[in-house]
Amino acid sequence: MDESILQRAAEEKVNCYQPVTYQIGEMLGMPKVKVLGFQVGAQGKWPSTNKQVLSELGLTASQKESFGRLIS
């Protein structure tokens, strides 16, 4: 599977949920909500941008590596 297809799917998810971030924040009592796309293909393939998402979530390099092995 082409990585650009997965990247496009991630962007579509961000575009879908971005308009409701305020409502999500209100429901969860969060002052700031950030929408990130994280896509995984049928056979565990994922775009390189998922590493940035995992970094945003606070995972260390070794945790990202372990998570990547787990889902692939």
PDB file of N, CA and C in Angstrom, residues 5-66:
ATOM      1  N   ILE A   5      -1.448   7.096   0.462  1.00  0.00           N
ATOM      2  CA  ILE A   5      -2.855   6.766   0.695  1.00  0.00           C
ATOM      3  C   ILE A   5      -3.157   6.816   2.191  1.00  0.00           C
ATOM      4  N   LEU A   6      -2.259   6.262   3.004  1.00  0.00           N
ATOM      5  CA  LEU A   6      -2.451   6.295   4.453  1.00  0.00           C
ATOM      6  C   LEU A   6      -2.364   7.720   4.977  1.00  0.00           C
ATOM      7  N   GLN A   7      -1.441   8.498   4.428  1.00  0.00           N
ATOM      8  CA  GLN A   7      -1.307   9.889   4.854  1.00  0.00           C
ATOM      9  C   GLN A   7      -2.569  10.674   4.521  1.00  0.00           C
ATOM     10  N   ARG A   8      -3.117  10.437   3.353  1.00  0.00           N
ATOM     11  CA  ARG A   8      -4.351  11.113   2.954  1.00  0.00           C
ATOM     12  C   ARG A   8      -5.504  10.730   3.884  1.00  0.00           C
ATOM     13  N   ALA A   9      -5.564   9.462   4.279  1.00  0.00           N
ATOM     14  CA  ALA A   9      -6.610   9.016   5.205  1.00  0.00           C
ATOM     15  C   ALA A   9      -6.462   9.709   6.556  1.00  0.00           C
ATOM     16  N   ALA A  10      -5.220   9.878   7.021  1.00  0.00           N
ATOM     17  CA  ALA A  10      -4.988  10.579   8.289  1.00  0.00           C
ATOM     18  C   ALA A  10      -5.453  12.026   8.187  1.00  0.00           C
ATOM     19  N   GLU A  11      -5.146  12.675   7.086  1.00  0.00           N
ATOM     20  CA  GLU A  11      -5.570  14.060   6.880  1.00  0.00           C
ATOM     21  C   GLU A  11      -7.090  14.177   6.844  1.00  0.00           C
ATOM     22  N   GLU A  12      -7.746  13.186   6.232  1.00  0.00           N
ATOM     23  CA  GLU A  12      -9.210  13.204   6.187  1.00  0.00           C
ATOM     24  C   GLU A  12      -9.803  13.098   7.593  1.00  0.00           C
ATOM     25  N   LYS A  13      -9.205  12.268   8.444  1.00  0.00           N
ATOM     26  CA  LYS A  13      -9.687  12.149   9.823  1.00  0.00           C
ATOM     27  C   LYS A  13      -9.517  13.467  10.573  1.00  0.00           C
ATOM     28  N   VAL A  14      -8.371  14.113  10.384  1.00  0.00           N
ATOM     29  CA  VAL A  14      -8.142  15.401  11.038  1.00  0.00           C
ATOM     30  C   VAL A  14      -9.170  16.407  10.556  1.00  0.00           C
ATOM     31  N   ASN A  15      -9.388  16.471   9.266  1.00  0.00           N
ATOM     32  CA  ASN A  15     -10.371  17.412   8.711  1.00  0.00           C
ATOM     33  C   ASN A  15     -11.786  17.113   9.201  1.00  0.00           C
ATOM     34  N   CYS A  16     -12.084  15.847   9.435  1.00  0.00           N
ATOM     35  CA  CYS A  16     -13.410  15.448   9.899  1.00  0.00           C
ATOM     36  C   CYS A  16     -13.659  15.904  11.340  1.00  0.00           C
ATOM     37  N   TYR A  17     -12.669  15.702  12.203  1.00  0.00           N
ATOM     38  CA  TYR A  17     -12.871  15.967  13.628  1.00  0.00           C
ATOM     39  C   TYR A  17     -12.429  17.359  14.072  1.00  0.00           C
ATOM     40  N   GLN A  18     -11.661  18.062  13.258  1.00  0.00           N
ATOM     41  CA  GLN A  18     -11.192  19.401  13.625  1.00  0.00           C
ATOM     42  C   GLN A  18     -12.338  20.357  13.960  1.00  0.00           C
ATOM     43  N   PRO A  19     -13.426  20.355  13.208  1.00  0.00           N
ATOM     44  CA  PRO A  19     -14.511  21.299  13.511  1.00  0.00           C
ATOM     45  C   PRO A  19     -15.199  21.075  14.863  1.00  0.00           C
ATOM     46  N   VAL A  20     -15.068  19.893  15.450  1.00  0.00           N
ATOM     47  CA  VAL A  20     -15.762  19.623  16.714  1.00  0.00           C
ATOM     48  C   VAL A  20     -14.824  19.609  17.915  1.00  0.00           C
ATOM     49  N   THR A  21     -13.613  20.124  17.754  1.00  0.00           N
ATOM     50  CA  THR A  21     -12.663  20.107  18.870  1.00  0.00           C
ATOM     51  C   THR A  21     -13.174  20.917  20.059  1.00  0.00           C
ATOM     52  N   TYR A  22     -13.845  22.016  19.785  1.00  0.00           N
ATOM     53  CA  TYR A  22     -14.368  22.826  20.884  1.00  0.00           C
ATOM     54  C   TYR A  22     -15.386  22.027  21.706  1.00  0.00           C
ATOM     55  N   GLN A  23     -16.303  21.348  21.012  1.00  0.00           N
ATOM     56  CA  GLN A  23     -17.315  20.559  21.697  1.00  0.00           C
ATOM     57  C   GLN A  23     -16.681  19.400  22.477  1.00  0.00           C
ATOM     58  N   ILE A  24     -15.674  18.760  21.904  1.00  0.00           N
ATOM     59  CA  ILE A  24     -14.982  17.671  22.597  1.00  0.00           C
ATOM     60  C   ILE A  24     -14.329  18.202  23.866  1.00  0.00           C
ATOM     61  N   GLY A  25     -13.679  19.343  23.760  1.00  0.00           N
ATOM     62  CA  GLY A  25     -13.053  19.961  24.920  1.00  0.00           C
ATOM     63  C   GLY A  25     -14.054  20.297  26.001  1.00  0.00           C
ATOM     64  N   GLU A  26     -15.203  20.812  25.594  1.00  0.00           N
ATOM     65  CA  GLU A  26     -16.257  21.138  26.557  1.00  0.00           C
ATOM     66  C   GLU A  26     -16.767  19.880  27.266  1.00  0.00           C
ATOM     67  N   MET A  27     -16.981  18.819  26.505  1.00  0.00           N
ATOM     68  CA  MET A  27     -17.498  17.585  27.088  1.00  0.00           C
ATOM     69  C   MET A  27     -16.510  16.960  28.070  1.00  0.00           C
ATOM     70  N   LEU A  28     -15.221  17.055  27.762  1.00  0.00           N
ATOM     71  CA  LEU A  28     -14.194  16.415  28.583  1.00  0.00           C
ATOM     72  C   LEU A  28     -13.565  17.361  29.598  1.00  0.00           C
ATOM     73  N   GLY A  29     -13.984  18.623  29.576  1.00  0.00           N
ATOM     74  CA  GLY A  29     -13.409  19.594  30.500  1.00  0.00           C
ATOM     75  C   GLY A  29     -11.954  19.913  30.183  1.00  0.00           C
ATOM     76  N   MET A  30     -11.621  19.910  28.913  1.00  0.00           N
ATOM     77  CA  MET A  30     -10.248  20.167  28.466  1.00  0.00           C
ATOM     78  C   MET A  30     -10.196  21.533  27.790  1.00  0.00           C
ATOM     79  N   PRO A  31      -9.254  22.389  28.204  1.00  0.00           N
ATOM     80  CA  PRO A  31      -9.177  23.713  27.589  1.00  0.00           C
ATOM     81  C   PRO A  31      -8.642  23.685  26.156  1.00  0.00           C
ATOM     82  N   LYS A  32      -7.890  22.643  25.807  1.00  0.00           N
ATOM     83  CA  LYS A  32      -7.310  22.568  24.467  1.00  0.00           C
ATOM     84  C   LYS A  32      -7.386  21.129  23.962  1.00  0.00           C
ATOM     85  N   VAL A  33      -7.827  20.967  22.733  1.00  0.00           N
ATOM     86  CA  VAL A  33      -7.927  19.659  22.099  1.00  0.00           C
ATOM     87  C   VAL A  33      -7.176  19.722  20.783  1.00  0.00           C
ATOM     88  N   LYS A  34      -6.359  18.729  20.527  1.00  0.00           N
ATOM     89  CA  LYS A  34      -5.624  18.655  19.268  1.00  0.00           C
ATOM     90  C   LYS A  34      -5.998  17.355  18.569  1.00  0.00           C
ATOM     91  N   VAL A  35      -6.352  17.447  17.306  1.00  0.00           N
ATOM     92  CA  VAL A  35      -6.727  16.285  16.513  1.00  0.00           C
ATOM     93  C   VAL A  35      -5.519  15.827  15.720  1.00  0.00           C
ATOM     94  N   LEU A  36      -5.209  14.541  15.842  1.00  0.00           N
ATOM     95  CA  LEU A  36      -4.084  13.947  15.123  1.00  0.00           C
ATOM     96  C   LEU A  36      -4.580  12.722  14.363  1.00  0.00           C
ATOM     97  N   GLY A  37      -4.144  12.561  13.137  1.00  0.00           N
ATOM     98  CA  GLY A  37      -4.511  11.378  12.364  1.00  0.00           C
ATOM     99  C   GLY A  37      -3.484  10.283  12.580  1.00  0.00           C
ATOM    100  N   PHE A  38      -3.942   9.088  12.863  1.00  0.00           N
ATOM    101  CA  PHE A  38      -3.056   7.936  13.060  1.00  0.00           C
ATOM    102  C   PHE A  38      -3.653   6.780  12.290  1.00  0.00           C
ATOM    103  N   GLN A  39      -3.041   6.439  11.186  1.00  0.00           N
ATOM    104  CA  GLN A  39      -3.589   5.405  10.319  1.00  0.00           C
ATOM    105  C   GLN A  39      -2.686   4.180  10.307  1.00  0.00           C
ATOM    106  N   VAL A  40      -3.306   3.024  10.231  1.00  0.00           N
ATOM    107  CA  VAL A  40      -2.588   1.763  10.097  1.00  0.00           C
ATOM    108  C   VAL A  40      -3.255   0.991   8.977  1.00  0.00           C
ATOM    109  N   GLY A  41      -2.441   0.533   8.040  1.00  0.00           N
ATOM    110  CA  GLY A  41      -2.969  -0.238   6.925  1.00  0.00           C
ATOM    111  C   GLY A  41      -3.368  -1.643   7.347  1.00  0.00           C
ATOM    112  N   ALA A  42      -3.982  -2.355   6.442  1.00  0.00           N
ATOM    113  CA  ALA A  42      -4.515  -3.688   6.737  1.00  0.00           C
ATOM    114  C   ALA A  42      -3.431  -4.662   7.190  1.00  0.00           C
ATOM    115  N   GLN A  43      -2.231  -4.508   6.705  1.00  0.00           N
ATOM    116  CA  GLN A  43      -1.157  -5.434   7.072  1.00  0.00           C
ATOM    117  C   GLN A  43      -0.148  -4.781   8.015  1.00  0.00           C
ATOM    118  N   GLY A  44      -0.574  -3.779   8.741  1.00  0.00           N
ATOM    119  CA  GLY A  44       0.288  -3.147   9.730  1.00  0.00           C
ATOM    120  C   GLY A  44       1.172  -2.040   9.199  1.00  0.00           C
ATOM    121  N   LYS A  45       1.064  -1.702   7.914  1.00  0.00           N
ATOM    122  CA  LYS A  45       1.865  -0.612   7.364  1.00  0.00           C
ATOM    123  C   LYS A  45       1.308   0.706   7.869  1.00  0.00           C
ATOM    124  N   TRP A  46       2.214   1.639   8.156  1.00  0.00           N
ATOM    125  CA  TRP A  46       1.771   2.946   8.629  1.00  0.00           C
ATOM    126  C   TRP A  46       2.699   4.014   8.103  1.00  0.00           C
ATOM    127  N   PRO A  47       2.165   5.230   7.894  1.00  0.00           N
ATOM    128  CA  PRO A  47       2.993   6.310   7.364  1.00  0.00           C
ATOM    129  C   PRO A  47       3.985   6.791   8.417  1.00  0.00           C
ATOM    130  N   SER A  48       5.088   7.328   7.959  1.00  0.00           N
ATOM    131  CA  SER A  48       6.132   7.809   8.865  1.00  0.00           C
ATOM    132  C   SER A  48       5.637   8.928   9.774  1.00  0.00           C
ATOM    133  N   THR A  49       4.576   9.621   9.380  1.00  0.00           N
ATOM    134  CA  THR A  49       4.043  10.698  10.219  1.00  0.00           C
ATOM    135  C   THR A  49       3.452  10.172  11.523  1.00  0.00           C
ATOM    136  N   ASN A  50       3.164   8.877  11.599  1.00  0.00           N
ATOM    137  CA  ASN A  50       2.657   8.319  12.852  1.00  0.00           C
ATOM    138  C   ASN A  50       3.692   8.446  13.972  1.00  0.00           C
ATOM    139  N   LYS A  51       4.973   8.462  13.621  1.00  0.00           N
ATOM    140  CA  LYS A  51       6.011   8.632  14.645  1.00  0.00           C
ATOM    141  C   LYS A  51       5.876   9.995  15.320  1.00  0.00           C
ATOM    142  N   GLN A  52       5.515  10.999  14.558  1.00  0.00           N
ATOM    143  CA  GLN A  52       5.300  12.337  15.120  1.00  0.00           C
ATOM    144  C   GLN A  52       4.101  12.321  16.076  1.00  0.00           C
ATOM    145  N   VAL A  53       3.053  11.598  15.702  1.00  0.00           N
ATOM    146  CA  VAL A  53       1.879  11.495  16.567  1.00  0.00           C
ATOM    147  C   VAL A  53       2.264  10.843  17.894  1.00  0.00           C
ATOM    148  N   LEU A  54       3.043   9.771  17.829  1.00  0.00           N
ATOM    149  CA  LEU A  54       3.470   9.093  19.045  1.00  0.00           C
ATOM    150  C   LEU A  54       4.357  10.001  19.897  1.00  0.00           C
ATOM    151  N   SER A  55       5.164  10.829  19.252  1.00  0.00           N
ATOM    152  CA  SER A  55       5.981  11.798  19.991  1.00  0.00           C
ATOM    153  C   SER A  55       5.092  12.810  20.706  1.00  0.00           C
ATOM    154  N   GLU A  56       4.049  13.261  20.024  1.00  0.00           N
ATOM    155  CA  GLU A  56       3.105  14.216  20.623  1.00  0.00           C
ATOM    156  C   GLU A  56       2.429  13.613  21.854  1.00  0.00           C
ATOM    157  N   LEU A  57       2.272  12.299  21.847  1.00  0.00           N
ATOM    158  CA  LEU A  57       1.655  11.611  22.975  1.00  0.00           C
ATOM    159  C   LEU A  57       2.652  11.335  24.100  1.00  0.00           C
ATOM    160  N   GLY A  58       3.923  11.657  23.852  1.00  0.00           N
ATOM    161  CA  GLY A  58       4.934  11.533  24.896  1.00  0.00           C
ATOM    162  C   GLY A  58       5.695  10.225  24.917  1.00  0.00           C
ATOM    163  N   LEU A  59       5.598   9.420  23.884  1.00  0.00           N
ATOM    164  CA  LEU A  59       6.330   8.164  23.858  1.00  0.00           C
ATOM    165  C   LEU A  59       7.805   8.412  23.570  1.00  0.00           C
ATOM    166  N   THR A  60       8.658   7.632  24.216  1.00  0.00           N
ATOM    167  CA  THR A  60      10.092   7.706  23.966  1.00  0.00           C
ATOM    168  C   THR A  60      10.399   6.951  22.678  1.00  0.00           C
ATOM    169  N   ALA A  61      11.638   7.074  22.203  1.00  0.00           N
ATOM    170  CA  ALA A  61      12.035   6.392  20.973  1.00  0.00           C
ATOM    171  C   ALA A  61      11.862   4.878  21.106  1.00  0.00           C
ATOM    172  N   SER A  62      12.254   4.326  22.237  1.00  0.00           N
ATOM    173  CA  SER A  62      12.122   2.870  22.407  1.00  0.00           C
ATOM    174  C   SER A  62      10.653   2.456  22.513  1.00  0.00           C
ATOM    175  N   GLN A  63       9.829   3.283  23.125  1.00  0.00           N
ATOM    176  CA  GLN A  63       8.399   2.983  23.202  1.00  0.00           C
ATOM    177  C   GLN A  63       7.754   3.032  21.825  1.00  0.00           C
ATOM    178  N   LYS A  64       8.164   3.987  20.999  1.00  0.00           N
ATOM    179  CA  LYS A  64       7.644   4.076  19.634  1.00  0.00           C
ATOM    180  C   LYS A  64       8.036   2.836  18.846  1.00  0.00           C
ATOM    181  N   GLU A  65       9.267   2.404  19.016  1.00  0.00           N
ATOM    182  CA  GLU A  65       9.756   1.214  18.323  1.00  0.00           C
ATOM    183  C   GLU A  65       8.961  -0.022  18.758  1.00  0.00           C
ATOM    184  N   SER A  66       8.752  -0.171  20.042  1.00  0.00           N
ATOM    185  CA  SER A  66       7.989  -1.315  20.568  1.00  0.00           C
ATOM    186  C   SER A  66       6.549  -1.284  20.061  1.00  0.00           C
TER     187      SER A  66
END
